[in-house]
XYZ file of C-alpha atoms in Angstrom:
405
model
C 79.357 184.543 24.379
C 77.683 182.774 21.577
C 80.648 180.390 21.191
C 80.070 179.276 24.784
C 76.471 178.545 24.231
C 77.200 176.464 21.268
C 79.951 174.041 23.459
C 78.167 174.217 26.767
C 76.025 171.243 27.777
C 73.707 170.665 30.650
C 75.045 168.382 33.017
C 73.153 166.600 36.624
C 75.184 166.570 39.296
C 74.943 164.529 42.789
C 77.402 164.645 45.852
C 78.157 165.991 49.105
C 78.799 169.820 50.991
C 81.362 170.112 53.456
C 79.045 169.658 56.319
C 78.281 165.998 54.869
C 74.603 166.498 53.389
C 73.913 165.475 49.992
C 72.888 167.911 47.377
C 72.435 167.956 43.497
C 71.823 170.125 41.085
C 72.157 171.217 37.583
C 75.093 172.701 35.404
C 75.973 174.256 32.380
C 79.794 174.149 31.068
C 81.741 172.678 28.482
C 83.131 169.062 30.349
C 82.952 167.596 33.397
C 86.357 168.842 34.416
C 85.463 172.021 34.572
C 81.920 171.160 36.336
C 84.105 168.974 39.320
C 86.418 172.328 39.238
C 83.366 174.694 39.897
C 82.008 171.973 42.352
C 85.223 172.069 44.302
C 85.247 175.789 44.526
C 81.910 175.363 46.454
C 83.430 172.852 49.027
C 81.144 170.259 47.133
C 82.890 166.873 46.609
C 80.789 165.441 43.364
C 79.917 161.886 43.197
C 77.929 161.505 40.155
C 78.068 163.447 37.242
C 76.025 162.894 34.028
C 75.226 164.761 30.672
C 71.250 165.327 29.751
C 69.996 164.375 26.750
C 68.842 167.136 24.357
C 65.370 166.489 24.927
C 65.120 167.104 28.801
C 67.861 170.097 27.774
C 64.622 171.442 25.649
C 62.626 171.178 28.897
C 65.043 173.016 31.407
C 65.506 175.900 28.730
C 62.012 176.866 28.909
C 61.515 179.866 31.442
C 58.528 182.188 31.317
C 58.798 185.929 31.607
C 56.427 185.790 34.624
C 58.693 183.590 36.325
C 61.953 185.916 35.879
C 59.293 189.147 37.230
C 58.607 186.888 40.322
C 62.730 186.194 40.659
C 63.188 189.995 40.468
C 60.521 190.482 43.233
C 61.479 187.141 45.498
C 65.376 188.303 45.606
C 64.840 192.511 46.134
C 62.215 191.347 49.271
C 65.191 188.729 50.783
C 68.110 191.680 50.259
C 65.452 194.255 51.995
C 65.480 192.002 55.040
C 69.042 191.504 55.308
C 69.772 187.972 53.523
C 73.070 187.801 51.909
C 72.991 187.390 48.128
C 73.741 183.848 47.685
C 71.799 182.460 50.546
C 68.784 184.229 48.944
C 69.380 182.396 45.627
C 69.219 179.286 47.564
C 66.258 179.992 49.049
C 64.330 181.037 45.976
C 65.732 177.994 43.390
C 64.092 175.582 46.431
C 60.887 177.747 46.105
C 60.242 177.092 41.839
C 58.414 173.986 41.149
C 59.488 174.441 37.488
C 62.889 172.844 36.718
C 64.039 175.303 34.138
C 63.165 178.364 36.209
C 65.233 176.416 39.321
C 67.913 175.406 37.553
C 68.691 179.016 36.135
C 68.647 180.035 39.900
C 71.393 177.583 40.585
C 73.323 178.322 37.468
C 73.549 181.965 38.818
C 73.842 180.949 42.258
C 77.111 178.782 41.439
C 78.171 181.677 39.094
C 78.221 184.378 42.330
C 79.366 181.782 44.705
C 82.628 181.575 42.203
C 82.750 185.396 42.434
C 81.280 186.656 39.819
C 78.854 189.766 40.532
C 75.212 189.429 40.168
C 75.176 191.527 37.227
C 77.831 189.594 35.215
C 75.888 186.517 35.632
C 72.904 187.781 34.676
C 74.463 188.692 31.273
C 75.751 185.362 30.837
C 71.710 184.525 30.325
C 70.459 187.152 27.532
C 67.868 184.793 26.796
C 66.269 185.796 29.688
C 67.834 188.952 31.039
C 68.109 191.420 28.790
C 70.272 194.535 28.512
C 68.172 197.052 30.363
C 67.556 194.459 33.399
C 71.553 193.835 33.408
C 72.432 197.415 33.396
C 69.581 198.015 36.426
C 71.389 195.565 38.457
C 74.930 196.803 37.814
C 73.400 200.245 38.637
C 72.013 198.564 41.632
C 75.417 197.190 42.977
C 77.585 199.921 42.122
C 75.246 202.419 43.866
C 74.698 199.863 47.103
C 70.700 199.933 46.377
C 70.497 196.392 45.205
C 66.981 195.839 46.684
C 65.562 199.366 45.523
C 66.544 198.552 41.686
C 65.284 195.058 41.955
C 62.274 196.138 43.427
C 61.812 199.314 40.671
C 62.165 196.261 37.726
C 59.851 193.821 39.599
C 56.996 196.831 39.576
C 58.188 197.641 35.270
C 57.961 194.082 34.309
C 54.646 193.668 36.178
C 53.178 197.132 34.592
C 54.498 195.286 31.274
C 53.049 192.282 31.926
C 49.709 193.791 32.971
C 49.288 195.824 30.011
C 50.585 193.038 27.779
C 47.752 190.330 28.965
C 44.948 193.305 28.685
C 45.871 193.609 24.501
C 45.624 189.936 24.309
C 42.650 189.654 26.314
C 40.811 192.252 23.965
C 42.452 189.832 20.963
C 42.478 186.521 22.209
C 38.113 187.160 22.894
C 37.038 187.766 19.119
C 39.757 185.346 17.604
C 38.927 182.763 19.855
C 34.773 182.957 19.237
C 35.490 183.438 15.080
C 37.863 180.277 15.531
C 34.341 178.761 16.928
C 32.215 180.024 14.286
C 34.579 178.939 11.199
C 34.846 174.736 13.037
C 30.994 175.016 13.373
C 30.449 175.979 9.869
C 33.015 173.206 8.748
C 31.217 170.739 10.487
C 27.944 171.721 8.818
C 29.243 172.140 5.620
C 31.166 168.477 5.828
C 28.405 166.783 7.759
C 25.148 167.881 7.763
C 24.953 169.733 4.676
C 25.549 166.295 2.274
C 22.856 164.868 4.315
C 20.220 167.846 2.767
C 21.853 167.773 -0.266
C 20.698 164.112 -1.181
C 17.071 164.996 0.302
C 17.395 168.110 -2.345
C 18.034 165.690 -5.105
C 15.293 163.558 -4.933
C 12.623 167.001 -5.481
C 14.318 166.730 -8.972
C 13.153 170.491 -8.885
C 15.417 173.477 -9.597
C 17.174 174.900 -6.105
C 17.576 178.312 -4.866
C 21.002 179.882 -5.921
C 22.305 180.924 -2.379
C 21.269 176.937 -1.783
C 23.463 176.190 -4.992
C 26.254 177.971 -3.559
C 26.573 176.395 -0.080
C 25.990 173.007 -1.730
C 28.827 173.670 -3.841
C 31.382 175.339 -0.975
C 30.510 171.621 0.977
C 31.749 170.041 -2.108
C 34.676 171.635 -2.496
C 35.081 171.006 0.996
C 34.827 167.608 0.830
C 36.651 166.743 -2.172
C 40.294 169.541 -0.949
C 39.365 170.282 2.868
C 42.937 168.262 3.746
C 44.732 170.129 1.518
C 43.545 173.412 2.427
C 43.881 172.506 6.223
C 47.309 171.604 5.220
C 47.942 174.805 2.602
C 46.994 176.898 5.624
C 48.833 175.942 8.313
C 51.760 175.610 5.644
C 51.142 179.938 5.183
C 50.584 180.643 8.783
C 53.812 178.552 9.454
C 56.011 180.028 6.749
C 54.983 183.773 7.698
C 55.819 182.997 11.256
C 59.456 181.709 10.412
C 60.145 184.925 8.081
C 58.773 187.094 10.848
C 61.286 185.270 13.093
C 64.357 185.640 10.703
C 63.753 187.714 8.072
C 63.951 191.439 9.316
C 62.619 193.393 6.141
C 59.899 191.395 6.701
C 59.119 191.907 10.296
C 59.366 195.799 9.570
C 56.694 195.445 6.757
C 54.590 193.812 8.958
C 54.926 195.593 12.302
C 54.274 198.860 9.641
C 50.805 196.854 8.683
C 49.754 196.066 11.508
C 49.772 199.608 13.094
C 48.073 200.888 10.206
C 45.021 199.105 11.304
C 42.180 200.819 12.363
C 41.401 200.240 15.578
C 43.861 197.925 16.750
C 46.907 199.577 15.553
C 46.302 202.510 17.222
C 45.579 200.000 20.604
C 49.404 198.737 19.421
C 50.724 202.140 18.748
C 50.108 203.528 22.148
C 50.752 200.458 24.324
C 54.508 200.641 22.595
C 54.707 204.003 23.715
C 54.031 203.089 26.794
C 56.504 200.691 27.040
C 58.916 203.003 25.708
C 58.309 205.785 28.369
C 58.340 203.533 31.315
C 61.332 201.594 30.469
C 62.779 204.842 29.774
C 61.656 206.166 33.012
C 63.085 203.071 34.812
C 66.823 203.002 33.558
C 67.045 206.776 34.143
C 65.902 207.082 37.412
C 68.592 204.496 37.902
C 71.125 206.126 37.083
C 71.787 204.288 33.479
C 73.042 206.820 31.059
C 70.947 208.180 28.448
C 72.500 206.197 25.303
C 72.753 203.280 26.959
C 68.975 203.424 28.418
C 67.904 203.884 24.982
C 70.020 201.467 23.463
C 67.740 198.904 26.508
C 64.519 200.698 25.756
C 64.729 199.888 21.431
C 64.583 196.694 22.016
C 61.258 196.935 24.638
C 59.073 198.769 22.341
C 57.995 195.779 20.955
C 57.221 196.764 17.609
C 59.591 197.016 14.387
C 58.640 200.555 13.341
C 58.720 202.088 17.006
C 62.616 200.416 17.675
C 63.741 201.631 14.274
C 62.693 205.011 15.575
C 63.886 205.311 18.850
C 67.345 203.922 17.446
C 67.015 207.016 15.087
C 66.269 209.010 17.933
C 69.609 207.784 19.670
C 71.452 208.599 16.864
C 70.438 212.227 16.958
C 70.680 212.761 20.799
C 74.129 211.171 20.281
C 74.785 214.306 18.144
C 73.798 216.732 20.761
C 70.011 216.944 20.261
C 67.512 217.456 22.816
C 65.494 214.168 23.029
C 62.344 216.164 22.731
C 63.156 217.283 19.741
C 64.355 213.457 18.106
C 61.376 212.481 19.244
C 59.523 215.126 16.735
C 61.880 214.009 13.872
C 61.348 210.893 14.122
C 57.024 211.489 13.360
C 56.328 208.478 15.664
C 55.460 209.616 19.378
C 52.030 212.026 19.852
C 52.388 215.242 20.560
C 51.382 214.786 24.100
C 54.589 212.466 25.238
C 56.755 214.905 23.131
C 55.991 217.625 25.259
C 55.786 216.164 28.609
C 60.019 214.995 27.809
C 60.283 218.846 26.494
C 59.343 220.169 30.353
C 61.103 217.215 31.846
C 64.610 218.026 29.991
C 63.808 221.908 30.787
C 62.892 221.285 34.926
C 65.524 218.640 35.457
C 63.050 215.599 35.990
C 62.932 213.443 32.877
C 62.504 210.278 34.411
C 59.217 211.817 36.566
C 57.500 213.306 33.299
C 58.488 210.035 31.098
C 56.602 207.797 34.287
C 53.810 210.159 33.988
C 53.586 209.942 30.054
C 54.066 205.819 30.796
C 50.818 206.115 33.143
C 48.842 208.145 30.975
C 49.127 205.874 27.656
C 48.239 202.539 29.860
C 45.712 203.996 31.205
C 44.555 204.980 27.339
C 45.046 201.568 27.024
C 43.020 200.409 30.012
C 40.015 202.126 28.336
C 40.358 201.747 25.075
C 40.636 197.729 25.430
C 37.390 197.913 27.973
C 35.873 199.920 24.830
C 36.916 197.227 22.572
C 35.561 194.281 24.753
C 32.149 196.006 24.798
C 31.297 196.385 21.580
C 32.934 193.275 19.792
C 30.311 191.236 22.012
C 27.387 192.475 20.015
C 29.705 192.150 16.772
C 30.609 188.822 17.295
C 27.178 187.756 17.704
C 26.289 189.795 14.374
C 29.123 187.335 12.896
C 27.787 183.776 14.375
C 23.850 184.966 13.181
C 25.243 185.767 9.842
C 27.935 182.648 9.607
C 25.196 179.947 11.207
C 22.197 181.396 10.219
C 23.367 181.875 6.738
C 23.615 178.075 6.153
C 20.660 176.901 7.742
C 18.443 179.200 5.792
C 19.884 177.837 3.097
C 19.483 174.414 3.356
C 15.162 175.376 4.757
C 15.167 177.478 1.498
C 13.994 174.410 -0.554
C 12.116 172.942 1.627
C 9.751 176.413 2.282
C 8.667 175.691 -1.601
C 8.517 171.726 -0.943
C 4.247 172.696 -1.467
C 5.230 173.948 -4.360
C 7.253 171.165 -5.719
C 4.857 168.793 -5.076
């Protein structure tokens, strides 16, 4: 599959349907042989064929994961009312504004119309299907519930979504006001402060230390602020790229970053969330246990937590209850590993693991209103001491101007 991707190229198409009406779209494949070839097979008699450039190709491969949940949700509602399959593709690639997200509607809808099931053109996108959503749908065909299974992901990738945009809320807040704090310091310390510092040197009188000190952070400022701009964003850069490639590193960090006070624990239990509703999902789907977990690793979203429910695959695989892997592996609360215990015991797994996934976002729910309520006063605490700070030291000097006179 990876060979493909490398040769294929995104092609614009224009022609005619059988009927006479013009249509176009866009096409991935390796040459326009095979593109007039998969044409033909639709009764579509191309007139104009042409390659994109790699730029626009950039453009059209940018889909957001909101975009795929409203796919999922769009096609299930269409089956439910009796559309066939590819005439509900249609209908949804007109409905997307975006290009990218439309043009990966046609891709599939081509795909299908050439015979290919649903399922097997899904996989032939990883990028934005993944495993567990692939093996849903197969589940979903083979079982003749199509609209049931696309429905049942539509509802998990919204609960994911949901819970996803409630952590960054509670992070996005704090970073966002401390981003504000740090320019408005800069600008004081470039700009304003200089301007006191050549009043201060005409007292020719000796200046209060913490005055000293600011004075001598605007310097520094001054003289290397370009270079430490540039020095940061040269770190925050380079740790992004090795937490993109490096692995070893990722783990380290994902390990870090859950050791955190309060927001590792947020992290901690919004991955076991995840865990127990994608669980929950694939199972009551009728997706084997292996391969569910095999899907559910890679939604955890967090180093550590995959690392341990690939563990805890490796031990079911050798007969052990999951309950019990879960224990071994030291990473899911007691709570979760007993709710699976009475769900292997009664029969109803996927039930207990939905009621586990409930639980823990609702932990989340209030634990991220908690947050938001008292980093307000906290983050005020910050800008007094950050802003206050300097502008009591630049008035420091001039409070004993009587006395330098």
């Amino acid at each position: 599959m990876s060979t493909l991707a490398i040769n294929t190229h995104l092609y614009r198409w224009e022609g005619t349907d059988v009927n006479g009406e013009r249509r176009q779209g866009e096409i991935r494949a390796n040459s326009l042989a095979m593109i007039r070839a998969q044409l033909r097979r639709q009764g579509v008699s191309a007139a104009k064929v042409r390659r994109l450039g790699s730029a626009q190709s950039f453009i059209n491969r940018t889909v957001n994961s909101s975009d795929i949940t409203l796919f999922s949700r769009q096609l299930a509602t269409l089956i439910n009312a009796g559309i066939p399959l590819l005439q509900a593709l249609e209908v949804i690639a007109k409905g997307f504004e975006q290009p990218a997200t439309r043009q990966l509607v046609t891709d599939l809808t081509l795909d299908i119309a050439a015979g290919t099931s649903l399922s097997a053109a899904l996989r032939k996108k990883p990028v934005h299907f993944d495993a567990m959503f692939c093996h849903l749908v197969e589940a979903g065909e083979q079982a003749g519930a199509l609209d049931v299974l696309l429905q049942r992901i539509a509802s998990d990738r919204e609960k994911s979504e949901a819970l996803a945009q409630k952590i960054k809320k509670a992070m996005t807040y704090p970073i966002a006001i401390l981003l504000v704090a740090l320019l408005v310091s800069a600008i004081l310390l470039i700009k304003v402060v200089p301007q006191f510092q050549s009043i201060f040197a005409s007292f020719n009188a000796q200046l209060p230390a913490f005055t000293l000190w600011v004075i001598g952070v605007s310097q520094a400022l001054q003289d290397h602020g370009a270079w430490l701009l540039i020095a940061t964003a040269g770190a925050l850069g380079t740790l992004r790229h090795r937490y993109k490639h490096s692995p070893p590193w990722r783990q380290r960090l994902d390990g870090w970053l859950l050791k955190l006070p309060v927001l590792g624990h947020l992290q901690h239990i919004s991955a076991i969330a995840r865990f127990a509703r994608t669980l929950s999902t694939t199972l009551a789907a009728g997706v084997p246990l292996l391969e569910a977990l095999d899907s559910v690793a890679g939604a955890t979203g967090n180093c550590v937590l995959k690392e341990a429910v690939l563990r805890l695959k490796h031990q079911v695989a050798t007969g052990t209850q999951i309950h019990v892997a879960m224990s071994n592996t030291r990473v899911f609360p007691g709570m979760a590993i007993q709710m699976t215990a009475i769900g292997e015991e009664s029969g109803t797994l996927d039930g207990m693991l939905n009621h586990v996934a409930t639980y823990y976002e609702s932990e989340v729910d209030h634990l991220v209103d908690t947050l938001t309520t008292l980093m307000e006063p906290a983050i005020i605490v910050v800008l007094g001491v950050v802003v206050g700070g300097l502008v009591i030291a630049m008035y420091l000097p001039i409070f004993t101007l009587g006395q330098v006179i």
